[in-house]
Short mmCIF file of C-alpha atoms in Angstrom, two decimals:
data_model
loop_
_atom_site.label_atom_id
_atom_site.label_comp_id
_atom_site.label_asym_id
_atom_site.label_seq_id
_atom_site.Cartn_x
_atom_site.Cartn_y
_atom_site.Cartn_z
CA UNK Y 1 -1.00 6.46 46.36
CA UNK Y 2 -4.64 5.94 47.44
CA UNK Y 3 -7.01 8.94 47.30
CA UNK Y 4 -8.85 10.30 50.49
CA UNK Y 5 -12.30 8.80 49.00
CA UNK Y 6 -10.68 5.29 49.44
CA UNK Y 7 -10.36 4.67 45.82
CA UNK Y 8 -7.17 4.40 43.81
CA UNK Y 9 -6.65 7.10 41.29
CA UNK Y 10 -6.93 6.31 37.69
CA UNK Y 11 -4.29 8.04 35.77
CA UNK Y 12 -6.27 8.61 32.77
CA UNK Y 13 -5.25 11.74 30.73
CA UNK Y 14 -7.85 14.39 30.91
CA UNK Y 15 -8.55 16.58 28.02
CA UNK Y 16 -7.75 20.35 29.01
CA UNK Y 17 -10.31 23.01 27.93
CA UNK Y 18 -8.24 24.10 25.15
CA UNK Y 19 -7.36 20.91 23.52
CA UNK Y 20 -9.38 20.52 20.32
CA UNK Y 21 -12.01 17.61 19.91
CA UNK Y 22 -11.36 14.30 18.16
CA UNK Y 23 -13.70 15.38 15.29
CA UNK Y 24 -12.21 18.85 14.94
CA UNK Y 25 -8.49 17.32 14.84
CA UNK Y 26 -10.03 14.77 12.11
CA UNK Y 27 -11.27 17.59 10.12
CA UNK Y 28 -8.12 19.25 10.29
CA UNK Y 29 -6.55 16.40 8.20
CA UNK Y 30 -7.20 16.35 4.44
CA UNK Y 31 -6.97 12.74 3.85
CA UNK Y 32 -9.17 12.24 6.77
CA UNK Y 33 -11.79 14.71 5.49
CA UNK Y 34 -11.57 13.08 2.15
CA UNK Y 35 -12.43 9.59 3.71
CA UNK Y 36 -15.25 11.19 5.95
CA UNK Y 37 -16.80 12.90 2.80
CA UNK Y 38 -16.76 9.47 0.98
CA UNK Y 39 -18.19 7.61 3.58
CA UNK Y 40 -21.10 10.47 4.23
CA UNK Y 41 -21.93 10.11 0.43
CA UNK Y 42 -22.11 6.43 0.57
CA UNK Y 43 -24.32 6.43 3.81
CA UNK Y 44 -26.50 9.10 2.43
CA UNK Y 45 -26.95 7.34 -0.85
CA UNK Y 46 -27.75 4.23 1.14
CA UNK Y 47 -30.28 5.75 3.45
CA UNK Y 48 -31.85 7.71 0.87
CA UNK Y 49 -31.85 4.94 -2.03
CA UNK Y 50 -35.81 4.93 -2.56
CA UNK Y 51 -35.58 8.69 -3.51
CA UNK Y 52 -32.16 8.72 -5.26
CA UNK Y 53 -32.30 5.60 -7.12
CA UNK Y 54 -33.76 6.46 -10.67
CA UNK Y 55 -35.34 2.99 -11.01
CA UNK Y 56 -36.38 -0.15 -9.24
CA UNK Y 57 -33.11 -2.03 -9.06
CA UNK Y 58 -34.82 -5.18 -10.04
CA UNK Y 59 -36.49 -3.79 -13.22
CA UNK Y 60 -35.50 -5.19 -16.40
CA UNK Y 61 -36.00 -2.50 -19.30
CA UNK Y 62 -36.73 -3.71 -22.85
CA UNK Y 63 -34.79 -0.82 -24.16
CA UNK Y 64 -32.01 -1.64 -21.64
CA UNK Y 65 -30.24 -3.79 -24.17
CA UNK Y 66 -28.99 -3.40 -27.58
CA UNK Y 67 -30.35 -5.09 -30.47
CA UNK Y 68 -27.96 -7.88 -30.05
CA UNK Y 69 -28.72 -8.33 -26.47
CA UNK Y 70 -25.64 -6.57 -24.91
CA UNK Y 71 -25.79 -4.26 -21.90
CA UNK Y 72 -26.01 -0.60 -22.98
CA UNK Y 73 -23.16 1.70 -22.24
CA UNK Y 74 -23.69 4.94 -20.18
CA UNK Y 75 -26.11 7.40 -21.68
CA UNK Y 76 -28.60 10.00 -20.87
CA UNK Y 77 -31.23 7.57 -19.66
CA UNK Y 78 -29.06 5.12 -17.86
CA UNK Y 79 -26.00 7.27 -16.66
CA UNK Y 80 -23.83 4.13 -15.68
CA UNK Y 81 -25.31 1.97 -18.32
CA UNK Y 82 -27.27 -1.26 -18.05
CA UNK Y 83 -26.23 -4.83 -16.79
CA UNK Y 84 -26.64 -7.96 -18.76
CA UNK Y 85 -30.52 -8.21 -18.18
CA UNK Y 86 -31.17 -4.63 -18.91
CA UNK Y 87 -31.27 -3.28 -15.33
CA UNK Y 88 -30.02 0.22 -14.49
CA UNK Y 89 -26.51 0.00 -13.14
CA UNK Y 90 -26.88 3.24 -11.14
CA UNK Y 91 -29.89 1.98 -9.26
CA UNK Y 92 -28.41 -1.17 -8.36
CA UNK Y 93 -25.32 0.55 -7.24
CA UNK Y 94 -27.13 2.67 -4.82
CA UNK Y 95 -29.10 -0.29 -3.32
CA UNK Y 96 -26.08 -2.16 -3.29
CA UNK Y 97 -24.46 0.31 -0.93
CA UNK Y 98 -27.05 -0.69 1.61
CA UNK Y 99 -26.08 -4.30 1.51
CA UNK Y 100 -22.23 -3.39 1.79
CA UNK Y 101 -22.84 -0.80 4.55
CA UNK Y 102 -25.09 -3.22 6.51
CA UNK Y 103 -22.69 -6.14 6.32
CA UNK Y 104 -19.61 -3.89 7.03
CA UNK Y 105 -20.96 -2.35 10.09
CA UNK Y 106 -22.92 -5.48 11.29
CA UNK Y 107 -20.30 -8.05 10.93
CA UNK Y 108 -17.44 -5.53 11.92
CA UNK Y 109 -19.61 -4.95 15.23
CA UNK Y 110 -20.06 -8.31 15.89
CA UNK Y 111 -16.27 -8.99 15.40
CA UNK Y 112 -15.28 -6.29 17.83
CA UNK Y 113 -17.48 -7.37 20.40
CA UNK Y 114 -16.40 -10.76 20.36
CA UNK Y 115 -12.66 -10.03 20.03
CA UNK Y 116 -12.68 -7.43 22.76
CA UNK Y 117 -14.45 -9.91 25.25
CA UNK Y 118 -12.14 -12.69 24.51
CA UNK Y 119 -8.80 -10.67 24.64
CA UNK Y 120 -10.07 -8.57 27.77
CA UNK Y 121 -11.10 -11.75 29.51
CA UNK Y 122 -7.83 -13.52 28.78
CA UNK Y 123 -5.49 -10.67 29.32
CA UNK Y 124 -7.15 -9.89 32.95
CA UNK Y 125 -7.89 -13.47 34.25
CA UNK Y 126 -4.99 -15.08 33.24
CA UNK Y 127 -4.52 -18.81 34.11
CA UNK Y 128 -6.67 -21.52 32.36
CA UNK Y 129 -9.05 -18.94 31.01
CA UNK Y 130 -5.83 -17.26 29.18
CA UNK Y 131 -4.62 -20.42 28.03
CA UNK Y 132 -8.04 -21.71 26.62
CA UNK Y 133 -9.12 -18.43 24.91
CA UNK Y 134 -5.97 -17.45 23.44
CA UNK Y 135 -4.90 -21.02 22.25
CA UNK Y 136 -8.40 -21.07 20.43
CA UNK Y 137 -7.55 -17.83 19.20
CA UNK Y 138 -4.39 -18.90 17.80
CA UNK Y 139 -6.20 -21.87 16.18
CA UNK Y 140 -8.41 -19.53 14.41
CA UNK Y 141 -5.66 -17.37 13.04
CA UNK Y 142 -3.72 -20.50 11.48
CA UNK Y 143 -6.67 -20.89 9.20
CA UNK Y 144 -6.61 -18.45 6.11
CA UNK Y 145 -9.66 -16.20 6.67
CA UNK Y 146 -11.10 -16.24 3.45
CA UNK Y 147 -10.96 -20.14 3.18
CA UNK Y 148 -12.63 -20.20 6.29
CA UNK Y 149 -15.14 -17.82 5.35
CA UNK Y 150 -15.72 -20.02 2.15
CA UNK Y 151 -16.20 -22.98 4.20
CA UNK Y 152 -18.68 -21.68 6.67
CA UNK Y 153 -20.65 -19.69 3.93
CA UNK Y 154 -20.78 -23.15 2.01
CA UNK Y 155 -22.22 -24.91 4.92
CA UNK Y 156 -24.96 -22.19 5.81
CA UNK Y 157 -27.46 -21.05 3.44
CA UNK Y 158 -26.29 -17.56 2.06
CA UNK Y 159 -28.27 -14.62 3.34
CA UNK Y 160 -27.45 -10.75 4.32
CA UNK Y 161 -27.48 -11.82 7.83
CA UNK Y 162 -25.45 -15.25 7.40
CA UNK Y 163 -22.87 -13.49 5.35
CA UNK Y 164 -22.70 -10.90 8.20
CA UNK Y 165 -22.20 -13.65 10.85
CA UNK Y 166 -19.77 -15.43 8.86
CA UNK Y 167 -17.33 -12.50 8.13
CA UNK Y 168 -17.69 -11.58 11.86
CA UNK Y 169 -16.51 -15.34 12.77
CA UNK Y 170 -13.24 -14.88 11.00
CA UNK Y 171 -12.52 -11.30 11.71
CA UNK Y 172 -12.54 -11.09 15.69
CA UNK Y 173 -9.19 -12.74 16.13
CA UNK Y 174 -6.89 -9.75 15.32
CA UNK Y 175 -8.64 -7.47 17.81
CA UNK Y 176 -8.62 -9.94 20.48
CA UNK Y 177 -4.88 -10.28 20.06
CA UNK Y 178 -4.44 -6.58 20.55
CA UNK Y 179 -6.88 -6.22 23.51
CA UNK Y 180 -5.24 -9.14 25.16
CA UNK Y 181 -1.83 -7.58 24.95
CA UNK Y 182 -2.98 -4.17 25.99
CA UNK Y 183 -5.21 -5.56 28.95
CA UNK Y 184 -2.15 -7.48 30.45
CA UNK Y 185 -0.29 -4.35 30.26
CA UNK Y 186 -2.93 -2.21 31.95
CA UNK Y 187 -3.79 -5.02 34.62
CA UNK Y 188 -0.31 -4.74 36.23
CA UNK Y 189 -0.25 -0.98 36.52
CA UNK Y 190 -0.38 0.32 40.20
CA UNK Y 191 -3.88 2.06 40.11
CA UNK Y 192 -5.43 -1.63 39.34
CA UNK Y 193 -3.31 -3.49 41.78
CA UNK Y 194 -4.47 -0.76 44.42
CA UNK Y 195 -8.00 -1.35 43.34
CA UNK Y 196 -7.82 -5.13 43.58
CA UNK Y 197 -5.91 -4.71 46.98
CA UNK Y 198 -8.93 -2.85 48.27
CA UNK Y 199 -11.27 -5.65 47.35
CA UNK Y 200 -12.74 -4.18 43.97
CA UNK Y 201 -14.45 -7.00 42.14
CA UNK Y 202 -13.33 -7.82 38.70
CA UNK Y 203 -16.44 -6.42 37.06
CA UNK Y 204 -15.80 -2.89 38.66
CA UNK Y 205 -11.85 -3.05 37.34
CA UNK Y 206 -13.01 -4.00 34.11
CA UNK Y 207 -15.59 -1.46 33.51
CA UNK Y 208 -14.14 1.46 35.40
CA UNK Y 209 -10.27 1.37 34.84
CA UNK Y 210 -9.37 -1.00 32.10
CA UNK Y 211 -12.14 -0.69 29.34
CA UNK Y 212 -11.75 3.01 29.29
CA UNK Y 213 -8.12 2.75 28.45
CA UNK Y 214 -9.10 0.26 25.68
CA UNK Y 215 -11.80 2.59 23.87
CA UNK Y 216 -9.36 4.40 21.77
CA UNK Y 217 -7.93 0.99 20.38
CA UNK Y 218 -11.32 -0.51 19.98
CA UNK Y 219 -12.49 2.66 18.19
CA UNK Y 220 -9.56 2.54 15.82
CA UNK Y 221 -9.66 -1.30 14.98
CA UNK Y 222 -13.55 -0.78 14.52
CA UNK Y 223 -13.17 1.70 11.94
CA UNK Y 224 -10.25 -0.02 10.07
CA UNK Y 225 -12.04 -3.27 10.40
CA UNK Y 226 -15.17 -2.05 8.40
CA UNK Y 227 -12.80 -1.69 5.39
CA UNK Y 228 -11.89 -5.62 5.75
CA UNK Y 229 -15.48 -6.52 6.10
CA UNK Y 230 -16.48 -4.61 3.06
CA UNK Y 231 -13.87 -6.13 0.91
CA UNK Y 232 -14.50 -9.80 2.25
CA UNK Y 233 -18.30 -9.38 1.72
CA UNK Y 234 -17.36 -8.27 -2.06
CA UNK Y 235 -15.29 -11.29 -2.15
CA UNK Y 236 -17.55 -13.78 -0.93
CA UNK Y 237 -20.36 -12.30 -3.30
CA UNK Y 238 -17.99 -12.48 -6.37
CA UNK Y 239 -17.27 -16.03 -5.67
CA UNK Y 240 -21.23 -16.56 -5.68
CA UNK Y 241 -21.29 -17.51 -1.77
CA UNK Y 242 -22.13 -14.22 -0.53
CA UNK Y 243 -25.30 -12.35 -0.76
CA UNK Y 244 -27.47 -13.92 -3.44
CA UNK Y 245 -28.90 -12.43 -6.57
CA UNK Y 246 -31.06 -10.67 -7.24
CA UNK Y 247 -30.41 -8.70 -4.03
CA UNK Y 248 -27.78 -6.05 -5.33
CA UNK Y 249 -24.41 -5.88 -3.50
CA UNK Y 250 -21.19 -4.30 -5.11
CA UNK Y 251 -19.65 -7.67 -5.12
CA UNK Y 252 -22.31 -9.85 -6.79
CA UNK Y 253 -22.75 -6.94 -9.32
CA UNK Y 254 -19.08 -7.72 -10.46
CA UNK Y 255 -20.01 -11.41 -10.26
CA UNK Y 256 -22.99 -11.33 -12.46
CA UNK Y 257 -21.31 -9.13 -15.06
CA UNK Y 258 -17.82 -10.47 -15.17
CA UNK Y 259 -18.61 -12.39 -18.59
CA UNK Y 260 -19.03 -8.93 -19.93
CA UNK Y 261 -15.63 -7.62 -18.70
CA UNK Y 262 -14.11 -6.95 -22.39
CA UNK Y 263 -17.20 -5.65 -24.13
CA UNK Y 264 -18.90 -3.82 -21.27
CA UNK Y 265 -15.59 -2.99 -18.89
CA UNK Y 266 -18.01 -0.36 -16.92
CA UNK Y 267 -19.84 -3.24 -15.37
CA UNK Y 268 -16.90 -4.23 -13.44
CA UNK Y 269 -14.93 -0.95 -13.06
CA UNK Y 270 -17.74 1.17 -11.62
CA UNK Y 271 -18.75 -1.25 -8.72
CA UNK Y 272 -14.96 -2.14 -8.37
CA UNK Y 273 -14.36 1.63 -7.96
CA UNK Y 274 -17.12 1.94 -5.25
CA UNK Y 275 -15.60 -0.91 -3.32
CA UNK Y 276 -12.14 0.64 -3.41
CA UNK Y 277 -13.22 3.99 -2.36
CA UNK Y 278 -15.25 3.01 0.32
CA UNK Y 279 -12.47 0.77 1.77
CA UNK Y 280 -9.88 3.54 1.39
CA UNK Y 281 -12.08 6.10 3.03
CA UNK Y 282 -12.38 3.71 6.10
CA UNK Y 283 -8.78 3.12 6.13
CA UNK Y 284 -8.01 6.97 5.78
CA UNK Y 285 -10.22 7.67 8.95
CA UNK Y 286 -9.03 4.66 10.88
CA UNK Y 287 -5.24 5.79 10.25
CA UNK Y 288 -6.04 9.47 11.34
CA UNK Y 289 -7.92 8.27 14.49
CA UNK Y 290 -5.00 5.76 15.44
CA UNK Y 291 -2.58 8.84 15.41
CA UNK Y 292 -5.06 11.42 17.14
CA UNK Y 293 -5.93 8.74 19.96
CA UNK Y 294 -2.44 7.18 20.55
CA UNK Y 295 -1.17 8.86 23.41
CA UNK Y 296 2.44 8.52 21.96
CA UNK Y 297 1.35 10.77 19.04
CA UNK Y 298 -0.15 13.54 21.42
CA UNK Y 299 1.33 16.81 20.36
CA UNK Y 300 2.89 15.78 17.18
CA UNK Y 301 0.11 17.35 14.72
#
């Protein structure tokens, strides 16, 4: 049915005045709240690193090694101990949070933009656009993501932004598939068909009617994807083809100190626990957002 104003009504669900906000509903979930707290702690630590870190992350201390030249265990001066060259591990972890977050957010943001653009374009325009874009997506999905990332990282000289671009290039395919499927479904709905029949252009339909219906899906995938990019960055850095030392990242801290795994296990366990905690936090928040924003879940919680 066409409205009197001459435009088709978009049946987007409207939030009633008494409906709690997404943030309020998120805070009511204990697991999601725990995830938000962990994310907030890591973000604050990264943002305030120059003031929170007790030492320069690159400074090598003469008293930071034992007489035998081994790293010091956690003590009153170095709370998390020192690494294999006498640098304070706590300071390197705090500065490493900057690297992990920058790459996680930047790489995932680029991946979301690329994947959404590919999926929406293929799902709406169909025809040869659909064929070319989705076959290319299938081709990218056929390669193991880690192997492709290793190849790309080996071709380009690793740096902070090169690593972010490499991770984005292998992570956009999943969201492209999801947005493609949903766009095809939305494009067949009556309000879109009516808009098209009245002569509305593709840009107006995509921006005014299709994209708003995809925002919840994109937000959820963007949140969940950060955990994936953080883990992939840590993996690449651990393999020695990610962010290069002496720039601290949680992955290359493990890579640098792996030879002391048996004699100084804190050098591996502590940054490993940080990676695990941050990835788990984003997954908890992403899962909660999926339940909250999925219309099929409305009223169940």
